[in-house]
Amino acid sequence: MKPSRPATRSALGRVTANALVSSAFLRLDLELDQPFTFLPGQFVMVNEPGPRSWTFSRPFSILAGAGTSLSLLYRVVGRGTAAMASLPRGAAMQVLGPLGEPFPAPVEGSTAVLLGGGVGLPPVFAWRERWGGPRDRAFFGARDGGEVPWEMLGNSWGISVDRAEGVPPGRGAFTGVVTALAAAEAGLAPGDNGVVYACGPAPLLKAAARLARAQGWRCWVSLEEHMGCGYGVCKGCVVPVREGNGIRNATCCFEGPVFDAANLPDLGDPSVLPGTAGGAA
Ligand SMILES: Cc1cc2nc3c(=O)[nH]c(=O)nc-3n(C[C@H](O)[C@H](O)[C@H](O)COP(=O)(O)OP(=O)(O)OC[C@H]3O[C@@H](n4cnc5c(N)ncnc54)[C@H](O)[C@@H]3O)c2cc1C
Ligand code: FES
């Protein structure tokens, strides 16, 4: 059964910490003016309040949250994230959330295979923190060793890197894509009840869906489409989803960002309907 979504609130946050946790990722910790609950896979829309506000709020998956604290993990890619990176301790942030459909909770007797790529880490990290068990397997892929938030991940995540530079002495990393590492090391046999939970760039999601199909596992993915409003109104985030015998557009922000990979023709299900983008796996 799907957990019901916590109520969405608009809150004012104050920055308590905002610092690099690797060469490429910053962690933003906020203290909110009201308690906040979320489910793994949900996100928030953030903005600066007042005259410094951006035209559009920006979506970020929730890394962690408890009571009045909320944490995000982000990479600087443009104007909004550059502004975020310059926020000092005590600066204000407007937060709307939690938003979107979360990842499902674990199914009795299943083994989770968690796959995070780059700043797609937060939703799968949050899943593991909330629901992870001893049988579950977690894998994180980065461009190089410097990008990996080693301290945050501890020793229990399998790490893959595109380039081996920056891997600290005493730590190991597989060179190659994170799905290849998961296929080699997840330790599940075909037919075992594996469930993939993945977030990252499109090639990772396609490979995750392919891995799950090959193994007969269920696969849930969290998409990071461009978003305007974050709550289903602007229709700027639609993605094609399979429904019955057809394809329809779903709002990624409200019906997702988490979807069953089998319902996303863009992820390359071979049973995709003719005339869609599904053959690209
Ligand atoms: C549900 C959801 C969860 C997300 N979670 C995270 C997260 O945990 N950490 C994180 O760092 N980022 C996350 N993102 C992406 C994040 O929202 C964008 O990086 C951010 O909005 C960029 O804002 P900007 O003003 O810095 O960049 P802009 O100036 O708006 O854009 C700069 C560049 O980034 C590209 N870009 C902008 N938004 C996206 C996007 N959604 N996907 C891919 N490319 C984009 C633009 O095309 C452009 O090339 C998430 C997105 C979604 C939809
Ligand atoms: S971002 Fe506006 S409808 Fe999804």
mmCIF file of C-alpha atoms and ligand atoms in Angstrom:
data_model
loop_
_atom_site.group_PDB
_atom_site.id
_atom_site.type_symbol
_atom_site.label_atom_id
_atom_site.label_comp_id
_atom_site.label_asym_id
_atom_site.label_seq_id
_atom_site.Cartn_x
_atom_site.Cartn_y
_atom_site.Cartn_z
ATOM 1 C CA MET A 1 0.000 0.000 0.000
ATOM 2 C CA LYS A 2 1.226 3.481 -0.854
ATOM 3 C CA PRO A 3 1.976 5.712 2.135
ATOM 4 C CA SER A 4 -0.252 8.806 2.106
ATOM 5 C CA ARG A 5 1.509 12.054 1.335
ATOM 6 C CA PRO A 6 2.245 14.444 4.197
ATOM 7 C CA ALA A 7 0.534 17.842 3.891
ATOM 8 C CA THR A 8 2.320 20.479 1.813
ATOM 9 C CA ARG A 9 3.268 23.636 3.705
ATOM 10 C CA SER A 10 4.914 26.919 2.951
ATOM 11 C CA ALA A 11 7.650 27.552 5.483
ATOM 12 C CA LEU A 12 10.381 30.071 6.082
ATOM 13 C CA GLY A 13 13.795 28.569 6.681
ATOM 14 C CA ARG A 14 17.058 29.936 8.067
ATOM 15 C CA VAL A 15 20.366 28.564 6.836
ATOM 16 C CA THR A 16 22.227 26.732 9.585
ATOM 17 C CA ALA A 17 24.939 25.303 7.310
ATOM 18 C CA ASN A 18 25.745 25.553 3.625
ATOM 19 C CA ALA A 19 29.041 23.976 2.643
ATOM 20 C CA LEU A 20 30.776 21.673 0.216
ATOM 21 C CA VAL A 21 30.599 17.988 1.115
ATOM 22 C CA SER A 22 32.662 17.016 -1.950
ATOM 23 C CA SER A 23 34.340 18.822 -4.831
ATOM 24 C CA ALA A 24 30.970 19.322 -6.548
ATOM 25 C CA PHE A 25 28.130 19.002 -4.042
ATOM 26 C CA LEU A 26 26.979 21.336 -1.307
ATOM 27 C CA ARG A 27 24.749 20.440 1.585
ATOM 28 C CA LEU A 28 22.252 23.084 2.680
ATOM 29 C CA ASP A 29 20.805 22.689 6.179
ATOM 30 C CA LEU A 30 17.780 24.790 7.072
ATOM 31 C CA GLU A 31 15.937 25.392 10.326
ATOM 32 C CA LEU A 32 12.259 25.923 9.465
ATOM 33 C CA ASP A 33 9.688 28.001 11.308
ATOM 34 C CA GLN A 34 7.404 24.942 11.609
ATOM 35 C CA PRO A 35 7.746 21.146 11.817
ATOM 36 C CA PHE A 36 8.215 19.369 8.520
ATOM 37 C CA THR A 37 7.553 15.758 7.560
ATOM 38 C CA PHE A 38 8.302 14.079 4.246
ATOM 39 C CA LEU A 39 8.553 10.719 2.549
ATOM 40 C CA PRO A 40 11.670 9.624 0.616
ATOM 41 C CA GLY A 41 11.485 10.748 -3.016
ATOM 42 C CA GLN A 42 9.521 13.910 -2.253
ATOM 43 C CA PHE A 43 10.943 17.331 -3.020
ATOM 44 C CA VAL A 44 10.645 20.991 -2.095
ATOM 45 C CA MET A 45 10.486 24.155 -4.182
ATOM 46 C CA VAL A 46 12.861 26.762 -2.744
ATOM 47 C CA ASN A 47 13.384 30.450 -3.358
ATOM 48 C CA GLU A 48 14.888 33.457 -1.694
ATOM 49 C CA PRO A 49 12.196 35.568 -0.049
ATOM 50 C CA GLY A 50 11.626 39.262 -0.734
ATOM 51 C CA PRO A 51 13.350 41.387 -3.364
ATOM 52 C CA ARG A 52 16.077 38.783 -4.068
ATOM 53 C CA SER A 53 13.495 36.146 -5.092
ATOM 54 C CA TRP A 54 13.982 34.323 -8.398
ATOM 55 C CA THR A 55 11.185 34.346 -11.023
ATOM 56 C CA PHE A 56 10.741 30.600 -10.594
ATOM 57 C CA SER A 57 11.356 28.605 -7.459
ATOM 58 C CA ARG A 58 13.720 25.658 -7.930
ATOM 59 C CA PRO A 59 12.978 21.992 -7.122
ATOM 60 C CA PHE A 60 15.278 19.912 -4.889
ATOM 61 C CA SER A 61 14.811 16.420 -3.541
ATOM 62 C CA ILE A 62 14.822 16.144 0.219
ATOM 63 C CA LEU A 63 18.011 14.612 1.570
ATOM 64 C CA ALA A 64 16.955 14.559 5.223
ATOM 65 C CA GLY A 65 14.500 16.197 7.552
ATOM 66 C CA ALA A 66 13.321 15.799 11.117
ATOM 67 C CA GLY A 67 11.319 18.158 13.301
ATOM 68 C CA THR A 68 12.082 21.619 12.000
ATOM 69 C CA SER A 69 15.297 20.727 10.185
ATOM 70 C CA LEU A 70 15.551 20.127 6.455
ATOM 71 C CA SER A 71 18.617 19.253 4.359
ATOM 72 C CA LEU A 72 19.258 19.413 0.625
ATOM 73 C CA LEU A 73 22.225 18.322 -1.469
ATOM 74 C CA TYR A 74 22.910 20.301 -4.615
ATOM 75 C CA ARG A 75 25.292 21.073 -7.422
ATOM 76 C CA VAL A 76 25.786 24.602 -8.805
ATOM 77 C CA VAL A 77 24.593 24.650 -12.418
ATOM 78 C CA GLY A 78 23.122 28.131 -12.944
ATOM 79 C CA ARG A 79 21.766 31.318 -11.427
ATOM 80 C CA GLY A 80 19.542 29.833 -8.717
ATOM 81 C CA THR A 81 22.015 27.282 -7.419
ATOM 82 C CA ALA A 82 24.837 29.870 -7.549
ATOM 83 C CA ALA A 83 22.681 32.168 -5.404
ATOM 84 C CA MET A 84 22.030 29.269 -3.017
ATOM 85 C CA ALA A 85 25.748 28.556 -2.723
ATOM 86 C CA SER A 86 26.378 32.144 -1.610
ATOM 87 C CA LEU A 87 23.817 32.061 1.228
ATOM 88 C CA PRO A 88 25.499 32.597 4.590
ATOM 89 C CA ARG A 89 24.410 31.118 7.905
ATOM 90 C CA GLY A 90 21.233 32.893 9.033
ATOM 91 C CA ALA A 91 20.039 33.770 5.501
ATOM 92 C CA ALA A 92 16.351 33.189 4.793
ATOM 93 C CA MET A 93 14.867 30.696 2.306
ATOM 94 C CA GLN A 94 11.267 30.145 1.334
ATOM 95 C CA VAL A 95 10.370 26.447 1.236
ATOM 96 C CA LEU A 96 7.248 24.858 -0.253
ATOM 97 C CA GLY A 97 6.805 21.174 0.386
ATOM 98 C CA PRO A 98 6.909 18.316 0.680
ATOM 99 C CA LEU A 99 5.733 17.887 -2.912
ATOM 100 C CA GLY A 100 5.219 14.978 -5.263
ATOM 101 C CA GLU A 101 4.727 11.253 -5.140
ATOM 102 C CA PRO A 102 7.294 9.496 -2.908
ATOM 103 C CA PHE A 103 9.073 6.218 -3.478
ATOM 104 C CA PRO A 104 7.032 3.272 -2.215
ATOM 105 C CA ALA A 105 7.970 1.775 1.151
ATOM 106 C CA PRO A 106 9.705 -1.628 1.013
ATOM 107 C CA VAL A 107 7.712 -4.743 0.253
ATOM 108 C CA GLU A 108 7.994 -7.639 2.732
ATOM 109 C CA GLY A 109 10.541 -10.200 1.475
ATOM 110 C CA SER A 110 12.071 -7.895 -1.138
ATOM 111 C CA THR A 111 15.637 -6.627 -1.374
ATOM 112 C CA ALA A 112 16.144 -2.996 -2.339
ATOM 113 C CA VAL A 113 18.805 -2.096 -4.887
ATOM 114 C CA LEU A 114 19.363 1.638 -4.463
ATOM 115 C CA LEU A 115 21.034 3.509 -7.308
ATOM 116 C CA GLY A 116 22.020 7.188 -7.047
ATOM 117 C CA GLY A 117 23.915 9.132 -9.680
ATOM 118 C CA GLY A 118 25.405 12.560 -8.957
ATOM 119 C CA VAL A 119 22.860 14.892 -7.373
ATOM 120 C CA GLY A 120 20.302 12.134 -7.818
ATOM 121 C CA LEU A 121 21.604 10.829 -4.492
ATOM 122 C CA PRO A 122 19.144 12.557 -2.067
ATOM 123 C CA PRO A 123 15.971 10.532 -2.699
ATOM 124 C CA VAL A 124 17.701 7.149 -2.552
ATOM 125 C CA PHE A 125 19.805 8.261 0.433
ATOM 126 C CA ALA A 126 16.587 9.289 2.200
ATOM 127 C CA TRP A 127 14.947 5.954 1.286
ATOM 128 C CA ARG A 128 17.817 4.047 2.852
ATOM 129 C CA GLU A 129 17.894 6.189 5.982
ATOM 130 C CA ARG A 130 14.135 5.711 6.455
ATOM 131 C CA TRP A 131 13.488 2.151 5.345
ATOM 132 C CA GLY A 132 16.791 0.446 4.545
ATOM 133 C CA GLY A 133 17.454 -3.026 5.961
ATOM 134 C CA PRO A 134 20.556 -5.215 6.245
ATOM 135 C CA ARG A 135 19.838 -7.074 2.977
ATOM 136 C CA ASP A 136 19.500 -3.940 0.902
ATOM 137 C CA ARG A 137 22.272 -2.819 -1.427
ATOM 138 C CA ALA A 138 23.164 0.792 -2.147
ATOM 139 C CA PHE A 139 25.322 2.128 -4.981
ATOM 140 C CA PHE A 140 26.383 5.645 -5.863
ATOM 141 C CA GLY A 141 27.980 6.809 -9.098
ATOM 142 C CA ALA A 142 30.003 10.002 -9.626
ATOM 143 C CA ARG A 143 32.198 11.525 -12.316
ATOM 144 C CA ASP A 144 35.356 11.125 -10.210
ATOM 145 C CA GLY A 145 36.503 10.393 -6.677
ATOM 146 C CA GLY A 146 36.550 14.060 -5.686
ATOM 147 C CA GLU A 147 32.831 14.351 -6.357
ATOM 148 C CA VAL A 148 31.884 11.558 -3.944
ATOM 149 C CA PRO A 149 30.637 12.701 -0.493
ATOM 150 C CA TRP A 150 32.663 9.956 1.178
ATOM 151 C CA GLU A 151 31.951 10.951 4.758
ATOM 152 C CA MET A 152 28.203 11.191 4.192
ATOM 153 C CA LEU A 153 28.047 7.763 2.567
ATOM 154 C CA GLY A 154 30.259 5.934 5.058
ATOM 155 C CA ASN A 155 31.481 2.460 4.133
ATOM 156 C CA SER A 156 28.241 0.770 3.213
ATOM 157 C CA TRP A 157 27.657 2.265 -0.231
ATOM 158 C CA GLY A 158 29.264 0.723 -3.306
ATOM 159 C CA ILE A 159 30.942 3.550 -5.223
ATOM 160 C CA SER A 160 31.542 3.843 -8.951
ATOM 161 C CA VAL A 161 33.393 6.622 -10.761
ATOM 162 C CA ASP A 162 33.846 7.489 -14.416
ATOM 163 C CA ARG A 163 37.471 8.478 -13.682
ATOM 164 C CA ALA A 164 39.508 7.149 -10.758
ATOM 165 C CA GLU A 165 41.161 10.502 -9.885
ATOM 166 C CA GLY A 166 40.408 11.781 -6.406
ATOM 167 C CA VAL A 167 39.540 8.467 -4.771
ATOM 168 C CA PRO A 168 41.026 8.849 -1.252
ATOM 169 C CA PRO A 169 43.706 6.415 -0.071
ATOM 170 C CA GLY A 170 42.124 3.419 1.612
ATOM 171 C CA ARG A 171 38.786 3.801 -0.188
ATOM 172 C CA GLY A 172 37.819 1.690 -3.167
ATOM 173 C CA ALA A 173 35.778 2.639 -6.210
ATOM 174 C CA PHE A 174 34.728 0.683 -9.269
ATOM 175 C CA THR A 175 35.585 2.439 -12.535
ATOM 176 C CA GLY A 176 32.537 2.328 -14.777
ATOM 177 C CA VAL A 177 28.831 2.943 -14.612
ATOM 178 C CA VAL A 178 26.958 2.429 -11.365
ATOM 179 C CA THR A 179 24.513 -0.064 -12.885
ATOM 180 C CA ALA A 180 27.435 -2.301 -13.916
ATOM 181 C CA LEU A 181 28.660 -2.206 -10.320
ATOM 182 C CA ALA A 182 25.167 -3.029 -9.066
ATOM 183 C CA ALA A 183 24.790 -5.898 -11.553
ATOM 184 C CA ALA A 184 28.125 -7.332 -10.385
ATOM 185 C CA GLU A 185 27.745 -6.770 -6.657
ATOM 186 C CA ALA A 186 24.093 -6.640 -5.701
ATOM 187 C CA GLY A 187 24.379 -10.318 -4.812
ATOM 188 C CA LEU A 188 20.832 -11.192 -5.855
ATOM 189 C CA ALA A 189 20.034 -14.188 -8.040
ATOM 190 C CA PRO A 190 17.671 -13.924 -11.028
ATOM 191 C CA GLY A 191 14.205 -14.539 -9.661
ATOM 192 C CA ASP A 192 15.025 -13.002 -6.256
ATOM 193 C CA ASN A 193 12.561 -10.313 -5.316
ATOM 194 C CA GLY A 194 14.731 -7.285 -6.049
ATOM 195 C CA VAL A 195 13.285 -3.793 -6.241
ATOM 196 C CA VAL A 196 15.334 -0.985 -7.795
ATOM 197 C CA TYR A 197 14.959 2.590 -6.544
ATOM 198 C CA ALA A 198 16.926 4.963 -8.782
ATOM 199 C CA CYS A 199 17.562 8.646 -9.301
ATOM 200 C CA GLY A 200 20.120 10.298 -11.540
ATOM 201 C CA PRO A 201 20.683 11.353 -15.129
ATOM 202 C CA ALA A 202 18.625 9.816 -17.938
ATOM 203 C CA PRO A 203 21.289 7.270 -19.029
ATOM 204 C CA LEU A 204 21.425 5.943 -15.460
ATOM 205 C CA LEU A 205 17.641 5.620 -15.314
ATOM 206 C CA LYS A 206 17.555 3.803 -18.661
ATOM 207 C CA ALA A 207 20.292 1.432 -17.506
ATOM 208 C CA ALA A 208 18.516 0.893 -14.175
ATOM 209 C CA ALA A 209 15.276 0.015 -15.982
ATOM 210 C CA ARG A 210 17.196 -2.324 -18.302
ATOM 211 C CA LEU A 211 18.924 -4.039 -15.366
ATOM 212 C CA ALA A 212 15.596 -4.498 -13.587
ATOM 213 C CA ARG A 213 13.923 -5.909 -16.707
ATOM 214 C CA ALA A 214 16.782 -8.354 -17.253
ATOM 215 C CA GLN A 215 16.537 -9.568 -13.652
ATOM 216 C CA GLY A 216 12.745 -9.567 -13.436
ATOM 217 C CA TRP A 217 12.826 -6.877 -10.722
ATOM 218 C CA ARG A 218 10.420 -3.985 -10.167
ATOM 219 C CA CYS A 219 12.015 -0.582 -10.781
ATOM 220 C CA TRP A 220 11.010 2.817 -9.389
ATOM 221 C CA VAL A 221 12.693 5.927 -10.748
ATOM 222 C CA SER A 222 12.646 9.550 -9.649
ATOM 223 C CA LEU A 223 12.733 11.984 -12.590
ATOM 224 C CA GLU A 224 14.282 15.449 -12.490
ATOM 225 C CA GLU A 225 12.341 17.313 -15.178
ATOM 226 C CA HIS A 226 12.474 21.090 -15.459
ATOM 227 C CA MET A 227 9.689 22.484 -13.259
ATOM 228 C CA GLY A 228 7.860 25.798 -13.103
ATOM 229 C CA CYS A 229 5.366 25.582 -10.260
ATOM 230 C CA GLY A 230 6.041 22.184 -8.643
ATOM 231 C CA TYR A 231 2.387 21.416 -7.856
ATOM 232 C CA GLY A 232 0.560 20.506 -11.057
ATOM 233 C CA VAL A 233 -0.632 23.856 -12.400
ATOM 234 C CA CYS A 234 1.747 25.119 -15.108
ATOM 235 C CA LYS A 235 2.024 21.798 -17.022
ATOM 236 C CA GLY A 236 5.658 22.625 -17.722
ATOM 237 C CA CYS A 237 6.944 19.268 -16.516
ATOM 238 C CA VAL A 238 4.860 16.675 -18.358
ATOM 239 C CA VAL A 239 6.292 13.265 -19.203
ATOM 240 C CA PRO A 240 4.751 10.535 -21.369
ATOM 241 C CA VAL A 241 3.415 7.607 -19.346
ATOM 242 C CA ARG A 242 1.771 4.430 -20.481
ATOM 243 C CA GLU A 243 -1.885 4.063 -19.520
ATOM 244 C CA GLY A 244 -3.974 1.146 -20.702
ATOM 245 C CA ASN A 245 -3.268 0.755 -24.401
ATOM 246 C CA GLY A 246 -2.130 4.329 -24.879
ATOM 247 C CA ILE A 247 0.266 7.027 -23.779
ATOM 248 C CA ARG A 248 -0.739 10.181 -21.924
ATOM 249 C CA ASN A 249 1.134 13.131 -20.488
ATOM 250 C CA ALA A 250 1.549 13.080 -16.703
ATOM 251 C CA THR A 251 2.712 15.987 -14.551
ATOM 252 C CA CYS A 252 6.106 14.986 -13.214
ATOM 253 C CA CYS A 253 5.748 17.274 -10.184
ATOM 254 C CA PHE A 254 2.372 15.991 -8.975
ATOM 255 C CA GLU A 255 1.969 12.464 -10.366
ATOM 256 C CA GLY A 256 5.731 11.937 -9.981
ATOM 257 C CA PRO A 257 8.601 12.599 -9.683
ATOM 258 C CA VAL A 258 8.619 8.891 -8.755
ATOM 259 C CA PHE A 259 7.230 6.561 -11.423
ATOM 260 C CA ASP A 260 7.203 2.844 -12.075
ATOM 261 C CA ALA A 261 9.846 2.509 -14.822
ATOM 262 C CA ALA A 262 7.599 0.032 -16.643
ATOM 263 C CA ASN A 263 5.150 2.892 -17.261
ATOM 264 C CA LEU A 264 7.743 5.218 -18.812
ATOM 265 C CA PRO A 265 8.206 4.536 -22.526
ATOM 266 C CA ASP A 266 11.190 6.893 -22.597
ATOM 267 C CA LEU A 267 13.104 4.411 -20.444
ATOM 268 C CA GLY A 268 13.032 1.885 -23.226
ATOM 269 C CA ASP A 269 10.604 -0.870 -22.316
ATOM 270 C CA PRO A 270 10.667 -3.224 -25.316
ATOM 271 C CA SER A 271 6.896 -3.595 -25.122
ATOM 272 C CA VAL A 272 6.527 0.113 -25.872
ATOM 273 C CA LEU A 273 3.741 1.177 -28.181
ATOM 274 C CA PRO A 274 4.662 1.970 -31.800
ATOM 275 C CA GLY A 275 5.419 5.601 -32.530
ATOM 276 C CA THR A 276 6.855 6.481 -29.098
ATOM 277 C CA ALA A 277 10.427 7.058 -27.960
ATOM 278 C CA GLY A 278 10.666 3.740 -26.178
ATOM 279 C CA GLY A 279 13.149 1.876 -28.346
ATOM 280 C CA ALA A 280 16.113 3.894 -27.140
ATOM 281 C CA ALA A 281 17.343 1.637 -24.331
HETATM 282 C C1 LIG B 1 12.074 16.760 -8.526
HETATM 283 C C2 LIG B 1 13.454 17.350 -8.721
HETATM 284 C C3 LIG B 1 14.425 17.129 -7.768
HETATM 285 C C4 LIG B 1 15.695 17.685 -7.925
HETATM 286 N N1 LIG B 1 16.610 17.451 -6.953
HETATM 287 C C5 LIG B 1 17.829 17.990 -7.063
HETATM 288 C C6 LIG B 1 18.777 17.792 -6.017
HETATM 289 O O1 LIG B 1 18.511 17.100 -5.022
HETATM 290 N N2 LIG B 1 19.981 18.386 -6.156
HETATM 291 C C7 LIG B 1 20.297 19.155 -7.264
HETATM 292 O O2 LIG B 1 21.413 19.683 -7.337
HETATM 293 N N3 LIG B 1 19.433 19.350 -8.259
HETATM 294 C C8 LIG B 1 18.196 18.807 -8.175
HETATM 295 N N4 LIG B 1 17.290 19.023 -9.171
HETATM 296 C C9 LIG B 1 17.681 19.868 -10.298
HETATM 297 C C10 LIG B 1 17.611 21.333 -9.852
HETATM 298 O O3 LIG B 1 16.265 21.697 -9.682
HETATM 299 C C11 LIG B 1 18.251 22.232 -10.915
HETATM 300 O O4 LIG B 1 19.628 21.948 -10.972
HETATM 301 C C12 LIG B 1 18.074 23.688 -10.554
HETATM 302 O O5 LIG B 1 16.717 24.038 -10.652
HETATM 303 C C13 LIG B 1 18.885 24.552 -11.487
HETATM 304 O O6 LIG B 1 18.642 25.878 -11.130
HETATM 305 P P1 LIG B 1 19.651 27.033 -11.594
HETATM 306 O O7 LIG B 1 18.920 28.321 -11.504
HETATM 307 O O8 LIG B 1 20.927 26.920 -10.867
HETATM 308 O O9 LIG B 1 19.944 26.652 -13.073
HETATM 309 P P2 LIG B 1 19.312 27.294 -14.390
HETATM 310 O O10 LIG B 1 19.992 28.617 -14.636
HETATM 311 O O11 LIG B 1 17.827 27.250 -14.306
HETATM 312 O O12 LIG B 1 19.818 26.225 -15.428
HETATM 313 C C14 LIG B 1 21.233 25.969 -15.594
HETATM 314 C C15 LIG B 1 21.431 24.703 -16.379
HETATM 315 O O13 LIG B 1 20.890 23.590 -15.661
HETATM 316 C C16 LIG B 1 19.906 22.946 -16.462
HETATM 317 N N5 LIG B 1 18.820 22.485 -15.591
HETATM 318 C C17 LIG B 1 17.960 23.265 -14.893
HETATM 319 N N6 LIG B 1 17.062 22.493 -14.242
HETATM 320 C C18 LIG B 1 17.364 21.204 -14.546
HETATM 321 C C19 LIG B 1 16.793 19.932 -14.217
HETATM 322 N N7 LIG B 1 15.710 19.804 -13.454
HETATM 323 N N8 LIG B 1 17.375 18.837 -14.735
HETATM 324 C C20 LIG B 1 18.446 18.931 -15.544
HETATM 325 N N9 LIG B 1 19.026 20.097 -15.890
HETATM 326 C C21 LIG B 1 18.495 21.213 -15.410
HETATM 327 C C22 LIG B 1 19.440 23.998 -17.453
HETATM 328 O O14 LIG B 1 18.943 23.418 -18.641
HETATM 329 C C23 LIG B 1 20.718 24.740 -17.727
HETATM 330 O O15 LIG B 1 21.526 24.065 -18.644
HETATM 331 C C24 LIG B 1 16.017 18.477 -9.068
HETATM 332 C C25 LIG B 1 15.035 18.692 -10.035
HETATM 333 C C26 LIG B 1 13.782 18.128 -9.868
HETATM 334 C C27 LIG B 1 12.724 18.384 -10.884
HETATM 335 S S1 FES B 2 5.970 22.073 -12.610
HETATM 336 FE FE1 FES B 2 4.059 23.053 -12.983
HETATM 337 S S2 FES B 2 2.782 21.400 -13.498
HETATM 338 FE FE2 FES B 2 4.627 20.447 -12.925
#
